[in-house]
Amino acid sequence: MKNKTFWIFAILTISIISLAYSYTKLMVPKKEIAAAAGCHETPNTSEPSVFKPTIENKNKPTGKTPEGMVWIPGGEFSMGSNVEDESLCSIKGVTKDAAPIHRVYVDGYYMDKTEVTNEEFEKFVKATGYVTVAEQKPTKEEFPTASEEDLVTGSVVFTPTPSAVNLNNFLQWWRYEPGADWRHPEGPQSTIKGKEKYPVVHVVYEDAAAYAKWAGKRLPTEAEWEFAARGGKTGNLYAWGNTLKPNGKFQANIYQGHFPIKDGDTGEDGFKGIAPTAQFAPNAYGLYDMAGNVWEWVNDWYSVDYYKSLAESGKTIKNPQGPDAYYDPNDPTEVKRVHRGGSFLCTDQYCTRYMVGTRGKGEIRSAANHVGFRCVKSI
């Protein structure tokens, strides 16, 4: 089992963390974080006037709204982010993959009010007998250099460090946990009993897509996800506005305190770790948790320069479906799709991808305890 920590953990953890932190490769000692511009609430941005007004469609469906969903009118909007910092501590990162801001149009659709919950996913599993990737034994084809005894089921779990660490090595706070899956989010001794309303985690892209198909829905495109998260507003930093804590109150489940040490999360937002869905006010479209709590799979392949190619067309792109294939020259071996929204581990010290226009990415067959999804439905 010791070898397991190296072979499976190393491969899957690197894949997972890339979605959460987009391979920032931040070589930032603690003392630099503490001294970095005081960790402010407003990030450095480029010229805000690049955002043009959102123009919502006026037509509305005549049928009954599906249970647990809300109508998103669609329309034309400015997509992307002009944030220049990876964190609110003025640490320069790679948010450039969310630039340049470009003009997009999407048709109207229904969207789940919340991330798919444990109880909803359990109904799917009971009805179909579906087995998630995390519950399947890894194969020699996937990990040719691993020994047979190392090939055991499991997934990646966040593990706080005993004391403060340099944030240049994310392997310090993640572990591959044998037996971790959607039913056992922290490992084989854990359970989802009493957590029926929590978002399901430890699901990979194909798990999310399988659920969506069974439910008569689909995963959103990245453009649909961002249009919905913005709630009809133009160029806001967050799904709720431009202030991280309006009236001094957090609007999402994110990490406060010293990351990633044991008991470092102060829970100022009301939660230490993952939270049940819908614990904060919804955005203007009635959607909950479009920032923080868990990352959400979307359907688009990740390409580091996709936004650049759209912007260079000079056109308003209608219903973009993402690039034809994954592309990232800095990480060519993994195959990733886009994640959106950030998670309960996003922190002003390291990663602020809960900002509405920013992006994450994840290897398509890698799971973790801060990754979930929600669905959409076309009319």
Short mmCIF file of C-alpha atoms in Angstrom, two decimals:
data_model
loop_
_atom_site.label_atom_id
_atom_site.label_comp_id
_atom_site.label_asym_id
_atom_site.label_seq_id
_atom_site.Cartn_x
_atom_site.Cartn_y
_atom_site.Cartn_z
CA MET A 1 0.00 0.00 0.00
CA LYS A 2 2.95 2.34 0.44
CA ASN A 3 3.61 2.20 -3.27
CA LYS A 4 0.00 3.13 -3.81
CA THR A 5 0.65 6.51 -2.27
CA PHE A 6 3.22 7.13 -4.96
CA TRP A 7 1.73 5.64 -8.10
CA ILE A 8 -1.98 6.23 -7.96
CA PHE A 9 -1.91 9.20 -5.63
CA ALA A 10 0.73 11.02 -7.66
CA ILE A 11 -1.05 10.59 -10.97
CA LEU A 12 -4.59 11.24 -9.79
CA THR A 13 -3.69 14.00 -7.36
CA ILE A 14 -1.80 15.96 -9.97
CA SER A 15 -4.81 15.60 -12.24
CA ILE A 16 -7.24 16.69 -9.54
CA ILE A 17 -5.29 19.64 -8.29
CA SER A 18 -4.91 20.97 -11.79
CA LEU A 19 -8.66 21.49 -11.89
CA ALA A 20 -8.74 23.30 -8.58
CA TYR A 21 -5.72 25.50 -8.97
CA SER A 22 -5.12 25.37 -12.71
CA TYR A 23 -1.46 24.54 -12.27
CA THR A 24 -0.58 27.91 -10.80
CA LYS A 25 2.82 26.54 -9.69
CA LEU A 26 3.02 29.28 -7.11
CA MET A 27 6.46 29.37 -5.53
CA VAL A 28 5.32 31.59 -2.66
CA PRO A 29 6.81 31.32 0.83
CA LYS A 30 4.63 32.11 3.84
CA LYS A 31 6.42 35.38 4.56
CA GLU A 32 5.67 36.60 1.04
CA ILE A 33 2.00 35.79 1.43
CA ALA A 34 1.85 37.69 4.70
CA ALA A 35 3.51 40.72 3.16
CA ALA A 36 1.62 40.71 -0.13
CA ALA A 37 -0.34 43.96 -0.20
CA GLY A 38 -2.28 43.14 2.95
CA CYS A 39 -4.60 40.59 1.29
CA HIS A 40 -7.34 42.90 0.08
CA GLU A 41 -10.95 42.15 -0.87
CA THR A 42 -10.81 43.66 -4.36
CA PRO A 43 -8.43 42.09 -6.89
CA ASN A 44 -6.36 43.97 -9.41
CA THR A 45 -8.21 44.12 -12.72
CA SER A 46 -7.64 45.42 -16.21
CA GLU A 47 -9.86 48.12 -17.72
CA PRO A 48 -13.44 47.28 -16.63
CA SER A 49 -15.08 48.95 -19.64
CA VAL A 50 -14.35 45.85 -21.74
CA PHE A 51 -17.57 44.41 -20.31
CA LYS A 52 -20.54 45.38 -22.45
CA PRO A 53 -24.14 45.21 -21.20
CA THR A 54 -25.90 41.87 -20.87
CA ILE A 55 -28.93 41.64 -23.16
CA GLU A 56 -31.37 39.00 -21.95
CA ASN A 57 -33.82 37.20 -24.19
CA LYS A 58 -37.42 38.19 -23.53
CA ASN A 59 -39.15 34.98 -24.55
CA LYS A 60 -40.24 32.56 -21.83
CA PRO A 61 -41.24 28.91 -22.07
CA THR A 62 -44.93 28.10 -21.81
CA GLY A 63 -44.54 24.69 -20.18
CA LYS A 64 -44.10 23.80 -16.53
CA THR A 65 -40.66 24.39 -15.05
CA PRO A 66 -39.02 21.02 -14.22
CA GLU A 67 -38.82 20.28 -10.51
CA GLY A 68 -35.72 21.67 -8.86
CA MET A 69 -34.79 23.83 -11.84
CA VAL A 70 -35.12 27.50 -12.82
CA TRP A 71 -35.46 29.18 -16.20
CA ILE A 72 -32.35 30.93 -17.51
CA PRO A 73 -33.41 33.29 -20.33
CA GLY A 74 -30.14 33.30 -22.23
CA GLY A 75 -29.03 36.19 -24.34
CA GLU A 76 -25.86 38.08 -25.20
CA PHE A 77 -23.17 38.87 -22.64
CA SER A 78 -19.50 39.53 -22.08
CA MET A 79 -17.78 36.32 -20.99
CA GLY A 80 -14.48 35.94 -19.16
CA SER A 81 -12.53 37.75 -16.48
CA ASN A 82 -10.27 40.77 -16.27
CA VAL A 83 -8.83 39.73 -12.90
CA GLU A 84 -5.05 39.88 -12.93
CA ASP A 85 -4.31 38.19 -9.59
CA GLU A 86 -4.47 34.52 -8.71
CA SER A 87 -5.29 35.49 -5.12
CA LEU A 88 -6.46 38.47 -3.10
CA CYS A 89 -2.95 38.68 -1.71
CA SER A 90 -1.71 40.06 -5.05
CA ILE A 91 -0.06 36.81 -6.05
CA LYS A 92 0.25 36.77 -9.80
CA GLY A 93 -1.15 33.61 -11.31
CA VAL A 94 -2.51 32.22 -14.55
CA THR A 95 -5.98 33.73 -14.71
CA LYS A 96 -5.03 34.72 -18.25
CA ASP A 97 -6.83 31.57 -19.44
CA ALA A 98 -10.07 33.48 -18.69
CA ALA A 99 -9.04 36.34 -20.98
CA PRO A 100 -9.68 38.11 -23.18
CA ILE A 101 -13.28 39.00 -22.43
CA HIS A 102 -15.38 38.19 -25.47
CA ARG A 103 -18.97 38.44 -26.59
CA VAL A 104 -21.20 35.34 -26.48
CA TYR A 105 -24.85 34.50 -27.08
CA VAL A 106 -26.68 31.52 -25.54
CA ASP A 107 -30.25 30.28 -26.03
CA GLY A 108 -32.50 29.95 -22.99
CA TYR A 109 -32.48 26.74 -20.89
CA TYR A 110 -33.40 25.34 -17.51
CA MET A 111 -30.74 24.84 -14.84
CA ASP A 112 -30.67 22.96 -11.55
CA LYS A 113 -31.10 25.33 -8.63
CA THR A 114 -28.40 23.51 -6.71
CA GLU A 115 -25.58 21.11 -7.27
CA VAL A 116 -26.73 17.51 -7.54
CA THR A 117 -27.06 16.14 -4.02
CA ASN A 118 -26.19 12.81 -2.46
CA GLU A 119 -29.84 11.79 -2.28
CA GLU A 120 -30.42 12.66 -5.92
CA PHE A 121 -27.36 10.74 -7.04
CA GLU A 122 -28.38 7.78 -4.87
CA LYS A 123 -31.73 7.58 -6.70
CA PHE A 124 -29.82 7.35 -9.97
CA VAL A 125 -27.53 4.60 -8.67
CA LYS A 126 -30.43 2.58 -7.26
CA ALA A 127 -32.37 2.88 -10.51
CA THR A 128 -29.49 1.96 -12.81
CA GLY A 129 -26.89 0.06 -10.79
CA TYR A 130 -24.31 2.60 -11.93
CA VAL A 131 -20.79 2.26 -10.52
CA THR A 132 -18.69 5.43 -10.41
CA VAL A 133 -15.11 5.52 -11.63
CA ALA A 134 -13.83 5.96 -8.05
CA GLU A 135 -15.52 2.66 -7.17
CA GLN A 136 -13.85 0.82 -10.03
CA LYS A 137 -10.49 -0.83 -9.61
CA PRO A 138 -7.77 1.00 -11.59
CA THR A 139 -6.35 -1.01 -14.46
CA LYS A 140 -2.89 -1.78 -15.75
CA GLU A 141 -3.82 0.06 -18.94
CA GLU A 142 -4.32 3.25 -16.95
CA PHE A 143 -1.30 2.78 -14.67
CA PRO A 144 1.15 0.48 -16.47
CA THR A 145 3.98 1.02 -13.98
CA ALA A 146 1.90 0.26 -10.87
CA SER A 147 2.01 -3.15 -9.23
CA GLU A 148 -1.15 -5.22 -9.00
CA GLU A 149 -1.38 -4.73 -5.23
CA ASP A 150 -1.37 -0.97 -5.72
CA LEU A 151 -4.39 -1.03 -8.01
CA VAL A 152 -7.20 -0.44 -5.51
CA THR A 153 -10.33 1.66 -5.62
CA GLY A 154 -10.26 5.12 -4.08
CA SER A 155 -10.14 8.83 -4.70
CA VAL A 156 -8.35 12.01 -3.66
CA VAL A 157 -9.17 13.67 -0.33
CA PHE A 158 -8.08 17.03 1.08
CA THR A 159 -5.91 16.51 4.16
CA PRO A 160 -4.87 19.53 6.25
CA THR A 161 -1.22 19.81 7.18
CA PRO A 162 -0.06 19.66 10.85
CA SER A 163 1.55 23.09 10.58
CA ALA A 164 2.11 25.94 8.14
CA VAL A 165 3.71 24.97 4.83
CA ASN A 166 5.07 26.65 1.76
CA LEU A 167 2.27 26.73 -0.82
CA ASN A 168 4.50 25.65 -3.69
CA ASN A 169 3.68 21.94 -3.34
CA PHE A 170 0.02 20.99 -3.31
CA LEU A 171 0.85 17.32 -2.71
CA GLN A 172 1.33 18.31 0.92
CA TRP A 173 -2.41 18.66 1.52
CA TRP A 174 -3.91 15.97 -0.69
CA ARG A 175 -3.88 12.20 -0.32
CA TYR A 176 -5.14 9.28 -2.34
CA GLU A 177 -7.54 7.50 0.04
CA PRO A 178 -8.34 3.85 -0.72
CA GLY A 179 -12.07 3.32 -0.42
CA ALA A 180 -13.02 6.97 -0.80
CA ASP A 181 -15.99 7.47 -3.12
CA TRP A 182 -19.32 9.29 -3.27
CA ARG A 183 -20.78 7.11 -0.49
CA HIS A 184 -17.62 7.45 1.63
CA PRO A 185 -16.34 10.99 0.97
CA GLU A 186 -13.51 10.92 3.53
CA GLY A 187 -12.67 7.22 3.19
CA PRO A 188 -14.21 3.80 3.93
CA GLN A 189 -15.10 4.67 7.54
CA SER A 190 -17.07 7.78 6.52
CA THR A 191 -20.66 7.94 5.36
CA ILE A 192 -23.20 10.24 3.75
CA LYS A 193 -25.87 9.35 6.29
CA GLY A 194 -27.34 12.62 7.46
CA LYS A 195 -25.75 14.39 4.50
CA GLU A 196 -28.47 13.76 1.94
CA LYS A 197 -28.62 17.45 1.04
CA TYR A 198 -24.88 17.83 0.57
CA PRO A 199 -23.53 17.94 -2.99
CA VAL A 200 -22.36 14.60 -4.29
CA VAL A 201 -18.55 14.47 -4.69
CA HIS A 202 -15.94 12.05 -5.98
CA VAL A 203 -17.63 12.06 -9.39
CA VAL A 204 -15.63 12.28 -12.61
CA TYR A 205 -16.84 13.74 -15.87
CA GLU A 206 -18.36 10.50 -17.17
CA ASP A 207 -20.19 9.95 -13.88
CA ALA A 208 -21.75 13.40 -14.09
CA ALA A 209 -22.66 12.92 -17.77
CA ALA A 210 -24.25 9.53 -17.02
CA TYR A 211 -26.42 11.02 -14.29
CA ALA A 212 -27.46 13.91 -16.53
CA LYS A 213 -28.50 11.54 -19.33
CA TRP A 214 -30.53 9.40 -16.92
CA ALA A 215 -32.27 12.51 -15.59
CA GLY A 216 -33.18 13.68 -19.11
CA LYS A 217 -30.76 16.57 -18.81
CA ARG A 218 -27.18 17.36 -19.81
CA LEU A 219 -24.12 19.12 -18.44
CA PRO A 220 -24.00 22.85 -19.20
CA THR A 221 -21.58 24.36 -21.63
CA GLU A 222 -19.07 26.71 -20.07
CA ALA A 223 -20.86 29.66 -21.66
CA GLU A 224 -24.23 28.55 -20.28
CA TRP A 225 -22.71 28.10 -16.84
CA GLU A 226 -21.20 31.59 -16.80
CA PHE A 227 -24.30 33.27 -18.20
CA ALA A 228 -26.35 31.67 -15.43
CA ALA A 229 -23.81 32.52 -12.72
CA ARG A 230 -23.80 36.18 -13.71
CA GLY A 231 -27.55 36.39 -13.15
CA GLY A 232 -28.13 38.92 -15.89
CA LYS A 233 -25.60 41.35 -14.43
CA THR A 234 -22.72 42.87 -16.36
CA GLY A 235 -19.09 42.28 -15.42
CA ASN A 236 -19.50 41.60 -11.70
CA LEU A 237 -16.63 39.97 -9.81
CA TYR A 238 -18.92 37.56 -7.99
CA ALA A 239 -22.26 35.88 -8.62
CA TRP A 240 -23.79 38.29 -6.08
CA GLY A 241 -22.02 41.56 -6.93
CA ASN A 242 -18.65 43.25 -6.64
CA THR A 243 -18.07 43.03 -2.89
CA LEU A 244 -16.79 39.81 -1.35
CA LYS A 245 -18.65 40.38 1.94
CA PRO A 246 -21.59 42.75 1.46
CA ASN A 247 -22.62 44.08 4.88
CA GLY A 248 -19.75 42.08 6.33
CA LYS A 249 -21.28 38.69 5.47
CA PHE A 250 -19.84 35.96 3.27
CA GLN A 251 -22.05 34.89 0.37
CA ALA A 252 -20.43 31.55 -0.39
CA ASN A 253 -18.74 28.60 1.30
CA ILE A 254 -15.05 29.32 0.81
CA TYR A 255 -11.97 28.99 3.02
CA GLN A 256 -11.17 31.58 5.68
CA GLY A 257 -8.08 31.38 7.84
CA HIS A 258 -4.62 29.94 7.37
CA PHE A 259 -4.61 27.49 4.46
CA PRO A 260 -4.08 24.49 4.53
CA ILE A 261 -3.27 23.72 8.18
CA LYS A 262 -5.33 21.54 10.54
CA ASP A 263 -8.11 23.64 12.09
CA GLY A 264 -6.94 26.53 9.92
CA ASP A 265 -10.38 27.12 8.43
CA THR A 266 -12.08 29.53 10.82
CA GLY A 267 -15.51 28.86 9.35
CA GLU A 268 -16.37 32.55 9.35
CA ASP A 269 -18.85 31.85 6.55
CA GLY A 270 -20.65 29.35 8.79
CA PHE A 271 -18.97 26.18 7.54
CA LYS A 272 -15.67 24.38 7.97
CA GLY A 273 -15.36 22.17 4.94
CA ILE A 274 -18.17 21.19 2.59
CA ALA A 275 -21.69 22.48 3.29
CA PRO A 276 -25.22 21.39 2.43
CA THR A 277 -26.55 23.01 -0.72
CA ALA A 278 -28.52 26.28 -0.65
CA GLN A 279 -27.10 27.70 2.58
CA PHE A 280 -26.51 31.15 1.10
CA ALA A 281 -28.77 33.51 -0.81
CA PRO A 282 -29.34 32.61 -4.48
CA ASN A 283 -28.19 34.83 -7.32
CA ALA A 284 -30.58 36.90 -9.41
CA TYR A 285 -31.72 33.83 -11.37
CA GLY A 286 -32.47 31.81 -8.23
CA LEU A 287 -29.34 29.64 -8.43
CA TYR A 288 -27.52 28.57 -5.28
CA ASP A 289 -23.80 27.99 -4.76
CA MET A 290 -22.56 29.30 -8.09
CA ALA A 291 -19.40 30.10 -6.14
CA GLY A 292 -17.64 27.93 -3.59
CA ASN A 293 -18.72 24.69 -1.92
CA VAL A 294 -17.75 22.32 -4.78
CA TRP A 295 -16.33 22.73 -8.24
CA GLU A 296 -18.77 21.87 -11.03
CA TRP A 297 -18.07 19.91 -14.19
CA VAL A 298 -19.12 21.53 -17.45
CA ASN A 299 -19.14 19.93 -20.88
CA ASP A 300 -16.34 21.89 -22.60
CA TRP A 301 -12.87 20.54 -23.24
CA TYR A 302 -10.24 22.75 -21.64
CA SER A 303 -8.01 24.75 -23.97
CA VAL A 304 -5.70 27.37 -22.58
CA ASP A 305 -6.13 29.69 -25.57
CA TYR A 306 -9.78 29.05 -26.43
CA TYR A 307 -10.97 32.48 -25.33
CA LYS A 308 -8.25 34.10 -27.40
CA SER A 309 -9.45 32.31 -30.53
CA LEU A 310 -13.06 33.39 -29.91
CA ALA A 311 -12.12 37.01 -29.29
CA GLU A 312 -9.97 37.15 -32.41
CA SER A 313 -12.98 36.25 -34.55
CA GLY A 314 -14.43 39.68 -33.80
CA LYS A 315 -17.91 38.16 -33.68
CA THR A 316 -20.50 37.38 -31.06
CA ILE A 317 -20.22 33.61 -30.76
CA LYS A 318 -23.58 31.83 -30.67
CA ASN A 319 -23.95 28.87 -28.30
CA PRO A 320 -20.24 27.99 -28.13
CA GLN A 321 -19.63 24.33 -27.35
CA GLY A 322 -15.97 24.67 -26.41
CA PRO A 323 -12.91 23.61 -28.41
CA ASP A 324 -12.82 20.37 -30.37
CA ALA A 325 -10.17 18.89 -28.09
CA TYR A 326 -8.15 19.50 -24.96
CA TYR A 327 -5.10 21.72 -25.37
CA ASP A 328 -2.53 22.90 -22.85
CA PRO A 329 1.13 22.86 -23.93
CA ASN A 330 2.19 23.17 -20.28
CA ASP A 331 0.45 19.89 -19.45
CA PRO A 332 0.03 17.85 -22.64
CA THR A 333 -0.29 14.38 -21.13
CA GLU A 334 -3.54 14.76 -19.17
CA VAL A 335 -6.94 15.19 -20.86
CA LYS A 336 -9.12 17.76 -19.11
CA ARG A 337 -12.49 19.43 -19.22
CA VAL A 338 -13.47 22.71 -17.63
CA HIS A 339 -14.66 23.14 -14.06
CA ARG A 340 -16.40 26.23 -12.77
CA GLY A 341 -17.26 27.94 -9.48
CA GLY A 342 -14.45 27.13 -7.07
CA SER A 343 -14.90 25.15 -3.86
CA PHE A 344 -14.80 25.27 -0.07
CA LEU A 345 -11.01 25.16 -0.39
CA CYS A 346 -10.69 28.37 -2.39
CA THR A 347 -8.83 30.93 -0.30
CA ASP A 348 -7.64 34.50 -0.67
CA GLN A 349 -4.13 33.22 0.06
CA TYR A 350 -3.87 30.92 -2.91
CA CYS A 351 -6.79 30.56 -5.32
CA THR A 352 -9.82 32.80 -5.78
CA ARG A 353 -11.52 30.89 -8.58
CA TYR A 354 -14.90 31.60 -6.97
CA MET A 355 -14.79 34.82 -9.00
CA VAL A 356 -17.48 34.40 -11.60
CA GLY A 357 -15.47 34.63 -14.83
CA THR A 358 -12.47 32.53 -13.79
CA ARG A 359 -11.89 28.91 -14.74
CA GLY A 360 -10.68 25.56 -13.43
CA LYS A 361 -9.91 22.30 -15.20
CA GLY A 362 -9.89 18.63 -14.33
CA GLU A 363 -8.62 15.36 -15.77
CA ILE A 364 -11.73 13.62 -17.01
CA ARG A 365 -11.34 10.42 -14.97
CA SER A 366 -10.05 11.94 -11.73
CA ALA A 367 -12.27 12.57 -8.71
CA ALA A 368 -11.92 14.40 -5.39
CA ASN A 369 -13.95 15.44 -2.38
CA HIS A 370 -14.44 19.01 -3.62
CA VAL A 371 -15.81 18.25 -7.10
CA GLY A 372 -19.48 17.89 -8.08
CA PHE A 373 -21.85 19.13 -10.79
CA ARG A 374 -25.27 20.45 -11.74
CA CYS A 375 -27.34 19.93 -14.89
CA VAL A 376 -29.26 21.91 -17.50
CA LYS A 377 -32.15 21.08 -19.79
CA SER A 378 -32.92 22.58 -23.21
CA ILE A 379 -36.47 23.35 -24.29
#
